[in-house]
Amino acid sequence: MVVVVKPDVPQDKIEHLVKWLEEKQIIVRTFQGQQQCVLGLIGDTNNIDSGMLRSLDIVESVGKLTEPFKAVNRKIHPDDTVIPAPDGKPLIGGGHFAMIAGPCSVESREQITLVAKKVKEAGATMLRGGAFKPRTSPYDFQGLGQEGLDLLLEAKKATGLPIVTELMDLRDIDRFEQVDVIQIGARNTQNYDLLKEIGKLPNTILLKRGLAGTINELLMSAEYIMASGNENVILCERGIRTYEFAHTRNTLDLSAVPILKKLTHLPVVVDPSHGTGRVDLVPSMSYAAAAAGADGIMVEVHNDPACALCDGPQSLTPEQFTEMAAKVFKIREAIQ
Amino acid sequence: MVVVVKPDVPQDKIEHLVKWLEEKQIIVRTFQGQQQCVLGLIGDTNNIDSGMLRSLDIVESVGKLTEPFKAVNRKIHPDDTVIPAPDGKPLIGGGHFAMIAGPCSVESREQITLVAKKVKEAGATMLRGGAFKPRTSPYDFQGLGQEGLDLLLEAKKATGLPIVTELMDLRDIDRFEQVDVIQIGARNTQNYDLLKEIGKLPNTILLKRGLAGTINELLMSAEYIMASGNENVILCERGIRTYEFAHTRNTLDLSAVPILKKLTHLPVVVDPSHGTGRVDLVPSMSYAAAAAGADGIMVEVHNDPACALCDGPQSLTPEQFTEMAAKVFKIREAIQ
Amino acid sequence: MVVVVKPDVPQDKIEHLVKWLEEKQIIVRTFQGQQQCVLGLIGDTNNIDSGMLRSLDIVESVGKLTEPFKAVNRKIHPDDTVIPAPDGKPLIGGGHFAMIAGPCSVESREQITLVAKKVKEAGATMLRGGAFKPRTSPYDFQGLGQEGLDLLLEAKKATGLPIVTELMDLRDIDRFEQVDVIQIGARNTQNYDLLKEIGKLPNTILLKRGLAGTINELLMSAEYIMASGNENVILCERGIRTYEFAHTRNTLDLSAVPILKKLTHLPVVVDPSHGTGRVDLVPSMSYAAAAAGADGIMVEVHNDPACALCDGPQSLTPEQFTEMAAKVFKIREAIQ
Amino acid sequence: MVVVVKPDVPQDKIEHLVKWLEEKQIIVRTFQGQQQCVLGLIGDTNNIDSGMLRSLDIVESVGKLTEPFKAVNRKIHPDDTVIPAPDGKPLIGGGHFAMIAGPCSVESREQITLVAKKVKEAGATMLRGGAFKPRTSPYDFQGLGQEGLDLLLEAKKATGLPIVTELMDLRDIDRFEQVDVIQIGARNTQNYDLLKEIGKLPNTILLKRGLAGTINELLMSAEYIMASGNENVILCERGIRTYEFAHTRNTLDLSAVPILKKLTHLPVVVDPSHGTGRVDLVPSMSYAAAAAGADGIMVEVHNDPACALCDGPQSLTPEQFTEMAAKVFKIREAIQ
């Protein structure tokens, strides 16, 4: 249920209503906008008389919340969520575009520091890099682990860029304390126990759409995180599995961007590197993502793509990234 | 096989080589660029000695043409194909962007003329409208038929806009003589007998990707048309069938745009109306298509979408189209 | 709308009602079962007062026909359709299992006659073979054409087996007069003009599911044929396009069998040769099809698969077919 | 690499070769069949001289192991794996068919005990039931948890049926000590950290194919489990995600059964309940699975499907299961 409160209702009256609802085992999510307060009622609302609510003098209107996703629903949070950076400035959302770049895997101090500096110069706002890697084969390189995390934190210190890196195992959570944005990969999008745990953290979460996940499943996984208390969730479109495999690893679903922007207040980024698996398609798909209204893009950049330990063929060089970033910013202006 | 001729070789020497190859049952496609001539050899080239060709003094290099698509292959036609309008000016391709707009179905003289004028004012370069409609049910409205064609031709006369309309039955070909661009719909993309017939026509062909067609199948269907002699083919991405159906009718595959542009010299347009099935997604997907490098977009515009006889919910109003077109042109500039 | 007539109502009373409905522009399909008569009302039934119909003393009940498919709907034709062979005996349906076998393409008199004899000995009830072949490339072997048809008819004469062969171009219809079962291939499942034409023929039609066609689309295409007057339609599951391509050409959707059997009275056959593209999977998928309740299977058999001009790797040898057929018949017994 | 040892080579000679290979950092998997011993060499075999191996007098042949899956590969384990029950008798594999039945969720002592007795009488060989449930919504019933496990163990004691139940969170592993078969659900198929942990357990693992997982991914996930030491893995086909959603929740991919049986020695079961999502399709798809060569089926049975807390519409009644099981056994005989 969605309860829109009349303008200029004093705070204590709202709180009184919220308390009354909570006594009825309803979870109430309060959205306080500039002019308006909206209450999202989650749980078994069958016992709540909507007519009675509607008749209250502080209530403007009462609507249904038919979607299975509640906390992430734009209906109960009409404004865009703006996620803050560690320094308090906006990191992403509400018109703040995030340019996330870096190598697939952290490989060495030289590599990650060099790439971090280069992408920062080109306009990147966050540094990505994998320390724990989900690999299809148990015999493949599984990432540098703790050492990779340490190197990322060094690169963060050197450049000031907030870092994004993937968490796979909930037993590793303590290691991620200083990681600004914890990524949940496409293979763990529906690992609900992991989602519940990261929902208790203060870190921002970047949640990837499942390998062949639906838009609704992505929203429900974000709901798991928010239901555990974490409000800072970024959604990431990264390509879906289709019958078209001759030319691309995945089919990037850019229509997911405007669809998600309608359904949820959470920011949406696009990962064209994994979304296509081909570096030559990354620039045009980045332009398209920006034109489609994404709140950010996340791309792989490597100083020496040919020698990357992982996903080399889909990584841009720093030079290619620099050129691409400039055009992305131009497109952002064009659609304003 | 691809034979690149040295610069400044006299025409008669090239013709001599072509004749020699044709005597060996090879189909030779000659591409004459500004500086360079390229010969595409199609057919059973097993009997052609590539080493001998390479040793000829007029030949610069000899390469393989491993793809199953030959005439449409950019390897034997490095420059973009520019398709001319009836007045001889460029219609589409090589940097000339096509803005194709109009109703799903032609419904009346008033409707089609009104929409034609409105979209022309907003910058449309072609008028689309269906006279013969492929409908899933035999009991549904199947289009105005000949009357619809006549009305389209009137609207063409009134506005000067070249027209695009769908042909389904090869017995109707004679009726389409004055149609500038004949559309082959997604259900007929692999109707090979139809493709062979339209391959003999002088009209331009707009070939839609199949309902769940691959990129390679689209190229092979274009090959059927070109193999019959028609060089003026426009390819159209119109969404593919995936498991994601809760929010869209199809998944628009925008990565197909840069992929096709690499593989073929033919122009590529995007149809976000059918590609998503939702009018509210058409603008952002049109921006994305332009940003991805499409040579044109094709959208449904109806003066009264709520009352359209077919596909109403995916049609823009003329006002929405006008606003959208302006942004599309801006994005075109941004990526130049 | 579905009108169930009371038992033992005299024929003239039913005809009177039918005439009255037809005057209101309703198409009435009359199903006369052993005990019961059912009328299927197709068209704009908004003007028909269902309460009035229900109150007629010859009417037992009136129901809705909400599905878009009407004539093919089991609701208005509760019994299985049994399609007769040229000799009047049952060919398929209502418990009569069809074993359709033969080469992908007719290649020579020796080949088709030899295969025909072998498969007949093993229990085949129909002979398949392609004369006109839909090929992805315009440069590939397109079938023997008229010669292929003639050879098939010879093999029919020699063995007495009814023949199944594909029609692609409606201009060829006259050539197919003596073909018992005309196949419409997966690329033409939604070639509506072709469907309308074959709907006027007396031949039985075997309609394949589209390359990536839905069950509903298959039913609607069958509806096109029946709406033109042809009642003898066999539906064919032949695999659908999915993301799983590493091991099979298509994913055979066997759940389509029981689903179709519920929705329609038309017989359903399965083509595991095209459905998997791998000869080693054909036996187990044939067993599974029979166990799932299919009315028949259609498999490729070639005397020399390694040298087949088309689809060799998915063809069984006559010996393999013989062994397989025996097991299929055993499974049929097991599920009775 | 696959090294086939000559017949009758004494054990100590084989062990000597294995030790030599292990010193070169190669993981050696030894398969000891009735007549023959096969060594599977996993790891970086670039430094192993295959010519030298071939020349050894105890070696019959040396082959490549090109597939990314090694331990699960039938090439290095030609015989079917037979997994033992707690009592040492065969549970599944090598011709031993497993009939796994039970409710989606354990709901109460009465329910699980009643269902367990009924399915045992009908021929079930294992009891399934969910205690920890992966639910799309955080607000839905998440299973009885520990209490559910306890009730399952009681039902096991009462009937003697080994039990199958899902583990989601690796922190729960200790609770599963007495669970005969631990199920890994479709959402966790690529939760590699979970796979590594269960790979250290003595319990049998039933690994479901991912929601839209490929056959190769399923094999690689099984490889993770075997690479950690657990040899008792059952693979489960449970339907894949396709564009066909109007009639079924998933498309059951039965061709996966013969494909997997060729590629791996591990037993393969089919879950038609989740694979279709419709109880009326479960019998025919169970028959088809048995006919396709599955080593077992797993179906949902509930004493009162209409009131089931979860997945009611896809559960059989005990009576329906009894009838179905009898036919499944008949089909097993027919294909022998």
Coordinates of N, CA, C and O in Angstrom, one line a residue, chain C residues 208-311:
Chain C
K208 N 5.0 -27.3 -39.5 CA 6.1 -27.3 -38.5 C 6.0 -26.0 -37.6 O 5.7 -24.9 -38.1
R209 N 6.4 -26.2 -36.4 CA 6.5 -25.1 -35.5 C 7.6 -24.2 -36.0 O 8.6 -24.6 -36.6
G210 N 7.5 -22.9 -35.9 CA 8.5 -21.9 -36.4 C 9.9 -22.1 -35.7 O 9.9 -22.7 -34.6
L211 N 10.9 -21.6 -36.4 CA 12.3 -21.8 -35.9 C 12.4 -21.4 -34.4 O 13.1 -22.0 -33.6
A212 N 11.7 -20.4 -34.0 CA 11.6 -20.0 -32.6 C 10.2 -19.6 -32.4 O 9.9 -18.6 -31.7
G213 N 9.3 -20.4 -32.8 CA 7.9 -20.1 -32.7 C 7.3 -20.6 -31.4 O 7.8 -21.5 -30.8
T214 N 6.3 -19.9 -31.0 CA 5.6 -20.3 -29.7 C 4.5 -21.3 -30.1 O 4.1 -21.5 -31.3
I215 N 4.0 -21.9 -29.1 CA 2.9 -22.9 -29.2 C 1.7 -22.2 -29.7 O 1.0 -22.7 -30.6
N216 N 1.4 -21.0 -29.2 CA 0.3 -20.3 -29.7 C 0.4 -19.8 -31.1 O -0.6 -19.9 -31.9
E217 N 1.6 -19.5 -31.6 CA 1.7 -19.1 -33.0 C 1.5 -20.3 -33.9 O 0.9 -20.2 -35.0
L218 N 1.9 -21.5 -33.4 CA 1.7 -22.7 -34.2 C 0.2 -22.9 -34.4 O -0.3 -23.2 -35.5
L219 N -0.5 -22.8 -33.3 CA -1.9 -23.0 -33.3 C -2.6 -22.0 -34.2 O -3.5 -22.3 -35.0
M220 N -2.1 -20.7 -34.2 CA -2.8 -19.7 -35.0 C -2.5 -19.9 -36.5 O -3.3 -19.6 -37.3
S221 N -1.3 -20.4 -36.8 CA -1.0 -20.7 -38.2 C -1.9 -21.9 -38.7 O -2.4 -21.9 -39.8
A222 N -2.1 -22.9 -37.8 CA -3.0 -24.0 -38.2 C -4.4 -23.4 -38.3 O -5.2 -23.8 -39.2
E223 N -4.8 -22.4 -37.5 CA -6.1 -21.7 -37.6 C -6.2 -21.1 -39.0 O -7.3 -21.2 -39.6
Y224 N -5.2 -20.5 -39.5 CA -5.2 -19.9 -40.9 C -5.6 -21.0 -41.9 O -6.4 -20.8 -42.8
I225 N -5.0 -22.2 -41.8 CA -5.3 -23.2 -42.7 C -6.7 -23.7 -42.6 O -7.4 -23.8 -43.6
M226 N -7.1 -23.9 -41.4 CA -8.5 -24.4 -41.2 C -9.5 -23.4 -41.6 O -10.6 -23.7 -42.1
A227 N -9.2 -22.1 -41.3 CA -10.1 -21.0 -41.6 C -10.4 -21.0 -43.2 O -11.4 -20.5 -43.6
S228 N -9.4 -21.5 -43.9 CA -9.6 -21.5 -45.4 C -10.3 -22.8 -45.8 O -10.5 -23.0 -47.0
G229 N -10.6 -23.7 -44.9 CA -11.4 -24.8 -45.3 C -10.7 -26.2 -45.1 O -11.4 -27.2 -45.2
N230 N -9.4 -26.2 -44.9 CA -8.7 -27.5 -44.9 C -8.7 -28.0 -43.4 O -8.1 -27.4 -42.5
E231 N -9.3 -29.2 -43.2 CA -9.5 -29.7 -41.8 C -8.3 -30.6 -41.4 O -8.2 -31.0 -40.3
N232 N -7.5 -31.0 -42.4 CA -6.5 -32.1 -42.2 C -5.1 -31.5 -41.9 O -4.3 -31.4 -42.8
V233 N -4.9 -31.1 -40.7 CA -3.6 -30.5 -40.4 C -2.9 -31.3 -39.3 O -3.6 -31.7 -38.3
I234 N -1.7 -31.6 -39.5 CA -0.8 -32.2 -38.5 C 0.2 -31.2 -38.0 O 0.8 -30.5 -38.8
L235 N 0.3 -31.1 -36.7 CA 1.3 -30.2 -36.1 C 2.6 -30.9 -35.8 O 2.6 -32.1 -35.4
C236 N 3.7 -30.2 -36.0 CA 5.0 -30.8 -35.8 C 5.9 -30.0 -34.9 O 6.3 -28.9 -35.3
E237 N 6.3 -30.6 -33.8 CA 7.3 -30.0 -32.9 C 8.7 -30.4 -33.5 O 8.9 -31.6 -33.7
R238 N 9.6 -29.4 -33.7 CA 10.9 -29.7 -34.3 C 12.0 -29.0 -33.7 O 13.1 -28.7 -34.3
G239 N 11.8 -28.6 -32.4 CA 12.9 -28.0 -31.7 C 12.8 -26.5 -31.7 O 12.4 -26.0 -32.8
I240 N 13.2 -25.8 -30.7 CA 13.2 -24.4 -30.6 C 14.6 -23.8 -30.4 O 15.5 -24.6 -30.0
R241 N 14.7 -22.6 -30.7 CA 16.0 -21.9 -30.5 C 16.2 -21.4 -29.1 O 15.3 -20.7 -28.6
T242 N 17.2 -21.9 -28.5 CA 17.5 -21.4 -27.1 C 19.0 -21.0 -27.0 O 19.7 -21.1 -28.0
Y243 N 19.4 -20.7 -25.8 CA 20.8 -20.3 -25.6 C 21.7 -21.5 -25.5 O 22.9 -21.4 -25.5
E244 N 21.1 -22.7 -25.5 CA 21.9 -23.9 -25.4 C 22.3 -24.4 -26.8 O 21.4 -25.0 -27.5
F245 N 23.5 -24.1 -27.3 CA 23.8 -24.4 -28.6 C 25.1 -25.2 -28.7 O 25.5 -25.6 -29.8
A246 N 25.7 -25.4 -27.6 CA 27.0 -26.1 -27.7 C 26.9 -27.6 -28.1 O 27.8 -28.1 -28.7
H247 N 25.8 -28.2 -27.8 CA 25.6 -29.6 -28.0 C 24.5 -30.0 -29.0 O 24.5 -31.1 -29.6
T248 N 23.6 -29.1 -29.2 CA 22.5 -29.4 -30.1 C 22.2 -28.1 -31.0 O 22.4 -27.0 -30.6
R249 N 21.6 -28.4 -32.1 CA 21.2 -27.3 -33.0 C 20.0 -26.6 -32.5 O 19.8 -25.4 -32.6
N250 N 19.0 -27.3 -31.9 CA 17.8 -26.8 -31.3 C 17.6 -27.5 -30.0 O 18.2 -28.5 -29.7
T251 N 16.6 -26.9 -29.2 CA 16.2 -27.6 -28.0 C 14.8 -28.2 -28.3 O 13.9 -27.5 -28.5
L252 N 14.8 -29.5 -28.3 CA 13.5 -30.2 -28.6 C 12.6 -30.0 -27.4 O 12.9 -30.3 -26.2
D253 N 11.4 -29.4 -27.6 CA 10.5 -29.0 -26.6 C 9.4 -30.1 -26.5 O 8.3 -30.0 -27.0
L254 N 9.7 -31.2 -25.7 CA 8.7 -32.3 -25.7 C 7.5 -32.0 -24.9 O 6.4 -32.6 -25.0
S255 N 7.6 -31.0 -24.0 CA 6.4 -30.6 -23.2 C 5.3 -30.0 -24.1 O 4.2 -30.0 -23.8
A256 N 5.8 -29.6 -25.3 CA 4.8 -29.1 -26.3 C 3.8 -30.2 -26.7 O 2.7 -29.9 -27.0
V257 N 4.2 -31.4 -26.6 CA 3.3 -32.5 -27.0 C 2.1 -32.6 -26.1 O 1.0 -32.4 -26.6
P258 N 2.2 -32.8 -24.8 CA 1.0 -32.9 -24.0 C 0.3 -31.5 -24.0 O -1.0 -31.5 -23.8
I259 N 1.0 -30.4 -24.1 CA 0.3 -29.1 -24.1 C -0.6 -29.0 -25.3 O -1.8 -28.7 -25.2
L260 N 0.0 -29.3 -26.5 CA -0.8 -29.3 -27.7 C -2.0 -30.2 -27.7 O -3.1 -29.9 -28.1
K261 N -1.8 -31.4 -27.2 CA -2.8 -32.4 -27.1 C -4.0 -31.9 -26.3 O -5.2 -32.3 -26.5
K262 N -3.7 -31.1 -25.3 CA -4.8 -30.6 -24.5 C -5.6 -29.4 -25.2 O -6.8 -29.3 -25.1
L263 N -4.8 -28.6 -25.9 CA -5.4 -27.4 -26.5 C -6.1 -27.7 -27.8 O -7.0 -27.0 -28.2
T264 N -5.7 -28.7 -28.5 CA -6.2 -28.9 -29.9 C -6.5 -30.4 -30.1 O -6.0 -31.3 -29.5
H265 N -7.4 -30.6 -31.1 CA -7.8 -31.9 -31.5 C -6.9 -32.5 -32.6 O -7.0 -33.6 -33.0
L266 N -6.0 -31.6 -33.1 CA -5.2 -32.0 -34.3 C -4.1 -32.9 -33.8 O -3.6 -32.8 -32.7
P267 N -3.6 -33.9 -34.7 CA -2.5 -34.8 -34.3 C -1.2 -34.0 -34.2 O -1.0 -33.0 -34.9
V268 N -0.3 -34.5 -33.4 CA 1.0 -33.9 -33.1 C 2.1 -34.9 -33.3 O 2.1 -36.0 -32.7
V269 N 3.0 -34.5 -34.2 CA 4.2 -35.4 -34.4 C 5.5 -34.6 -34.0 O 5.5 -33.4 -33.8
V270 N 6.5 -35.4 -33.8 CA 7.8 -34.8 -33.3 C 8.9 -35.2 -34.3 O 8.9 -36.3 -34.8
D271 N 9.7 -34.2 -34.6 CA 10.8 -34.4 -35.5 C 12.1 -34.3 -34.8 O 12.7 -33.2 -34.6
P272 N 12.6 -35.4 -34.2 CA 13.9 -35.3 -33.4 C 15.1 -35.1 -34.3 O 16.2 -34.7 -33.7
S273 N 15.0 -35.4 -35.6 CA 16.2 -35.2 -36.4 C 16.6 -33.7 -36.5 O 17.7 -33.3 -36.2
H274 N 15.6 -32.9 -36.9 CA 15.9 -31.4 -36.9 C 15.9 -30.9 -35.5 O 16.5 -29.9 -35.2
G275 N 15.1 -31.5 -34.6 CA 15.0 -31.0 -33.2 C 16.2 -31.1 -32.4 O 16.4 -30.4 -31.5
T276 N 17.2 -32.0 -32.8 CA 18.4 -32.0 -32.1 C 19.6 -31.8 -33.1 O 20.6 -31.2 -32.7
G277 N 19.5 -32.2 -34.3 CA 20.6 -32.1 -35.3 C 21.7 -33.1 -35.1 O 22.8 -33.0 -35.7
R278 N 21.5 -34.1 -34.3 CA 22.5 -35.1 -34.0 C 21.9 -36.5 -34.1 O 21.0 -36.8 -33.3
V279 N 22.4 -37.3 -34.9 CA 21.8 -38.6 -35.1 C 21.9 -39.5 -33.9 O 21.0 -40.3 -33.6
D280 N 22.9 -39.3 -33.1 CA 23.1 -40.1 -31.9 C 22.0 -39.8 -30.8 O 21.8 -40.6 -29.9
L281 N 21.3 -38.7 -30.9 CA 20.3 -38.3 -30.0 C 18.9 -38.7 -30.5 O 17.9 -38.7 -29.8
V282 N 18.8 -39.1 -31.8 CA 17.5 -39.3 -32.4 C 16.8 -40.5 -31.7 O 15.6 -40.4 -31.4
P283 N 17.4 -41.6 -31.5 CA 16.7 -42.7 -30.9 C 16.1 -42.3 -29.5 O 14.9 -42.5 -29.3
S284 N 16.9 -41.8 -28.6 CA 16.4 -41.5 -27.3 C 15.3 -40.5 -27.3 O 14.3 -40.5 -26.6
M285 N 15.5 -39.5 -28.2 CA 14.4 -38.5 -28.3 C 13.2 -39.0 -29.0 O 12.1 -38.5 -28.7
S286 N 13.3 -40.0 -29.8 CA 12.1 -40.6 -30.4 C 11.4 -41.4 -29.3 O 10.1 -41.4 -29.2
Y287 N 12.1 -42.1 -28.5 CA 11.5 -42.9 -27.4 C 10.7 -41.9 -26.5 O 9.6 -42.1 -26.1
A288 N 11.4 -40.8 -26.2 CA 10.8 -39.8 -25.3 C 9.6 -39.2 -25.9 O 8.6 -39.0 -25.2
A289 N 9.6 -39.0 -27.2 CA 8.4 -38.4 -27.9 C 7.2 -39.3 -27.8 O 6.1 -38.9 -27.5
A290 N 7.5 -40.6 -28.1 CA 6.4 -41.6 -28.0 C 5.9 -41.7 -26.6 O 4.7 -41.7 -26.3
A291 N 6.8 -41.7 -25.6 CA 6.4 -41.7 -24.2 C 5.6 -40.5 -23.8 O 4.7 -40.5 -22.9
A292 N 5.9 -39.3 -24.4 CA 5.2 -38.1 -24.1 C 3.8 -38.0 -24.7 O 3.0 -37.1 -24.4
G293 N 3.5 -39.0 -25.5 CA 2.1 -39.1 -26.1 C 2.0 -38.5 -27.5 O 0.9 -38.3 -28.0
A294 N 3.1 -38.4 -28.2 CA 3.0 -37.9 -29.6 C 2.2 -38.9 -30.5 O 2.2 -40.1 -30.2
D295 N 1.6 -38.4 -31.5 CA 0.8 -39.2 -32.5 C 1.7 -39.7 -33.6 O 1.2 -40.4 -34.5
G296 N 3.0 -39.3 -33.5 CA 3.8 -39.9 -34.6 C 5.2 -39.2 -34.4 O 5.4 -38.3 -33.7
I297 N 6.2 -39.8 -35.1 CA 7.5 -39.2 -35.2 C 7.9 -39.2 -36.6 O 7.5 -39.9 -37.5
M298 N 8.8 -38.2 -36.9 CA 9.3 -38.0 -38.3 C 10.8 -38.0 -38.2 O 11.3 -37.1 -37.6
V299 N 11.5 -38.9 -38.8 CA 12.9 -39.0 -38.7 C 13.6 -39.1 -40.1 O 13.0 -39.6 -41.0
E300 N 14.8 -38.6 -40.1 CA 15.6 -38.7 -41.4 C 16.3 -40.0 -41.4 O 17.0 -40.4 -40.5
V301 N 16.1 -40.8 -42.5 CA 16.8 -42.0 -42.7 C 17.5 -41.9 -44.1 O 16.9 -41.5 -45.1
H302 N 18.7 -42.3 -44.2 CA 19.5 -42.2 -45.4 C 20.3 -43.5 -45.6 O 20.9 -44.0 -44.6
N303 N 20.4 -44.0 -46.8 CA 21.1 -45.2 -47.0 C 22.6 -45.0 -46.8 O 23.3 -45.9 -46.4
D304 N 23.1 -43.8 -46.9 CA 24.5 -43.5 -46.8 C 24.7 -42.1 -46.2 O 25.0 -41.2 -46.9
P305 N 24.4 -42.0 -44.9 CA 24.4 -40.7 -44.2 C 25.6 -39.9 -44.5 O 25.5 -38.6 -44.7
A306 N 26.8 -40.5 -44.5 CA 28.0 -39.8 -44.7 C 28.1 -39.0 -46.0 O 28.7 -38.0 -46.2
C307 N 27.4 -39.5 -47.0 CA 27.4 -38.9 -48.4 C 26.1 -38.1 -48.7 O 25.9 -37.7 -49.8
A308 N 25.2 -38.0 -47.7 CA 24.0 -37.2 -48.0 C 24.3 -35.8 -48.4 O 25.2 -35.2 -48.0
L309 N 23.5 -35.3 -49.4 CA 23.7 -34.0 -49.9 C 23.3 -32.9 -48.9 O 23.6 -31.7 -49.1
C310 N 22.6 -33.3 -47.9 CA 22.0 -32.3 -47.0 C 21.7 -33.0 -45.7 O 21.2 -34.1 -45.7
D311 N 22.1 -32.4 -44.5 CA 21.7 -33.0 -43.2 C 22.2 -34.4 -43.0 O 21.5 -35.1 -42.2

